[in-house]
Amino acid sequence: MSPYELFIAPFSEFEFMRRALAGVLALALGAGPIGVFLMLRRMSLVGDAMAHAILPGAAVGFLLSGLNLFAMTAGGLIAGFVVALLTGVVARTTELKEDAALATFYLLSLALGVTIVSLKGTNVDLLHVLFGNVLALDNQTLLLIAVNATISLLALAVIYRPLVLECVDPGFMRAVSRAGGPAHLAFLVLVVVNLVSGFHALGTLLAVGIMMLPAATGRFWARDITLMITLATASGVAAGYAGLLLSFHAGVASGPAVILVAGALYLFSLLFGRVGGLVRQYFPGRHLEA
Amino acid sequence: MVTRRLWIAAASAALLAASVMAPSLTAAQQSAHTKIRVIASFSILGDFVRNVGGDRLEVATLVGPNGNAHVYSPSPADAKKVSDAKLVFVNGLGFEGWLDRLVKASATKAPIIVASKGIRPLERAGAHDRDHEHGSADPHAWQSVANAKIYVSNIRDALIVADPAGRRDYETNAASYLARLDVLEREVRATLAKIPPDRRHVITSHNAFGYFEAAYGIHFIAPQGVSTESEASAKDVAAIISATRKEKVSAVFLENVTDPRLVQQIASETGAKVGGLLYSDALTDEKGDAPTYIDLIRHNLRQLATALTS
């Protein structure tokens, strides 16, 4: 098999592969930086919790207007925002920490979602309907992912400085500025936006996976946040491309294939990463001696 | 034109049947307390049992209209239904993977009747052959009307064993329903005979039509395997698109139980025509296109005929 057939032909020959690639790349661009910030703020599991939190909104959207992308997205966004904002407010005004506040609200939201679905009485697997497939991206969905990625990148550029300061030295941030709170809430909103677009387009596993695995990969190669974000985004993009090829040639499901490639990149970094990789830690090179 | 005339004939036959059955319904209400409770695992099987049992039975189904029996998860209410039932009808052939545990959990003493008994199972056929799926049967046997008649005979025999007093009723009901199925079978064959051989390739989102294909010679290609549980890979989808380009697939059909977006994507990429819904695993509710098995087959037949002959 020639390199052309191996690496390019799948995309030049099939439109659905081109769409899948465009979708995965757009998602990786938006999710990369967000994943890094989530990781630095020790909120790596938030994505998973949010996946459940958006269920009632998406379910209401589905029940009201059927399989309509925009109704379901709007519902999911509203439910996600409500949970994210309540979490942020409770964490900042009461004794409960962020993780506990999120756990309580996402559980309530999930229970509400399941109740709404069961009231309707059909047992068509709503998760299957709500959460899309990377191989079936239509124009609407592609546009949604691209718009979300653009909004995320622009918004991140605006709140970048306060956000970084919040991450590395929240005490100092509070002392010099009041932008920390709003920046944090804006960031949570971005998390929801990215997850919702990812779910509808690509499925739960892919949306959360392409956010967190590249971030953890980047962590092993850089101490500087800018470089970390660049590397995370790059590894997300690489995983998307390689995963689609894997799915095409080996015949495994596409979503998991992308995440497995991202996972392989992560494991490699865990072992051989320059910053805190295991091999580096336990078999350090000789120190330079004067 | 001919299909429409057939349709009108069928509708008037159904009306006639309904008017004949109407008086017996009031009789049924009087003897409600003596009705025998039976369970059918999904809506199509429930329809068969209702037709054979008439007003001697109270039939409940576990997976209702529009439900997906492949990924169904039973509720405690289902366990109660099963434990109250005198007979439990199941499709078998591995269709209801969740059923064994439900039966155990409900501790029912009711006999489990496998309605597909005696049907020669087809092997699961996907767009590709995965090794680990070999040797297991395609459960969607009711998609051939000849098989539906075997279901009905099995149901009749089981009901006679369980309730010998109703023997006459069951035999009459089954005979008249079998006669209607014969009419249906002839109708299917007559309609499909008009479709030219090079226009007999279609795509569905869920490969549930293996028996229909074997019986009536329409070739179905499906992006997903035989079960809705497995997700299609890029390789599968590419294989279907290549096959579509090569074999001149005429139409792509959506289904009432799986993700329609994948099918639409394939249709837009190959230029095949998108047909309506083909119903496979479940009936619709009263207001839908396919509230009974006979309606379901007629509906599918109409969809195929319009998409393939135009």
Coordinates of C-alpha atoms in Angstrom, one line a residue, chain A residues 13-17 19 67 123-124 128-129 131-133 135-137 200 247-256, chain B residues 63 66-68 71-72 130 224 228 231-235 237-238 241-242 245 256 258-262 265 268-269:
Chain A
E13 CA -12.1 9.5 -1.9
F14 CA -14.8 9.8 0.7
E15 CA -16.6 12.9 1.7
F16 CA -17.7 11.6 5.1
M17 CA -14.0 11.1 6.0
R19 CA -16.2 15.9 7.2
L67 CA -34.3 15.2 16.4
N123 CA -37.4 3.4 25.4
V124 CA -35.7 4.4 22.2
H128 CA -27.9 7.2 21.2
V129 CA -30.2 9.8 19.6
F131 CA -25.2 11.9 21.0
G132 CA -23.9 11.9 17.5
N133 CA -21.5 10.0 15.4
L135 CA -19.0 9.6 10.6
A136 CA -22.4 11.3 10.2
L137 CA -21.6 15.0 10.4
H200 CA -24.0 16.3 19.6
S247 CA -10.9 3.4 12.0
F248 CA -10.7 3.4 8.2
H249 CA -8.0 0.8 7.8
A250 CA -8.6 -1.5 10.8
G251 CA -12.4 -1.3 10.9
V252 CA -12.8 -0.3 14.5
A253 CA -15.4 2.2 15.7
S254 CA -14.2 5.8 15.0
G255 CA -14.9 7.6 18.3
P256 CA -13.0 5.1 20.4
Chain B
V63 CA -41.0 -3.7 24.8
N66 CA -41.4 2.1 18.8
G67 CA -39.2 0.5 21.4
N68 CA -35.9 -1.1 20.7
V71 CA -31.0 -2.6 24.0
Y72 CA -34.0 -2.8 26.3
R130 CA -17.0 -10.4 11.6
Q224 CA -24.3 -1.3 11.2
T228 CA -27.9 -1.9 16.9
E231 CA -21.1 1.3 16.2
A232 CA -20.2 1.4 12.5
S233 CA -16.5 2.0 11.8
A234 CA -15.1 4.2 9.0
K235 CA -14.2 1.1 7.2
V237 CA -19.2 3.1 6.0
A238 CA -16.5 3.3 3.2
I241 CA -20.3 3.7 -0.2
S242 CA -18.0 1.8 -2.5
R245 CA -21.2 3.3 -6.3
N256 CA -37.6 3.8 13.4
T258 CA -31.5 3.8 14.9
D259 CA -29.6 7.0 14.1
P260 CA -30.9 8.4 10.8
R261 CA -27.9 10.8 10.4
L262 CA -25.5 8.1 9.2
Q265 CA -24.8 11.1 5.1
S268 CA -26.0 12.5 0.2
E269 CA -22.5 11.1 -0.7

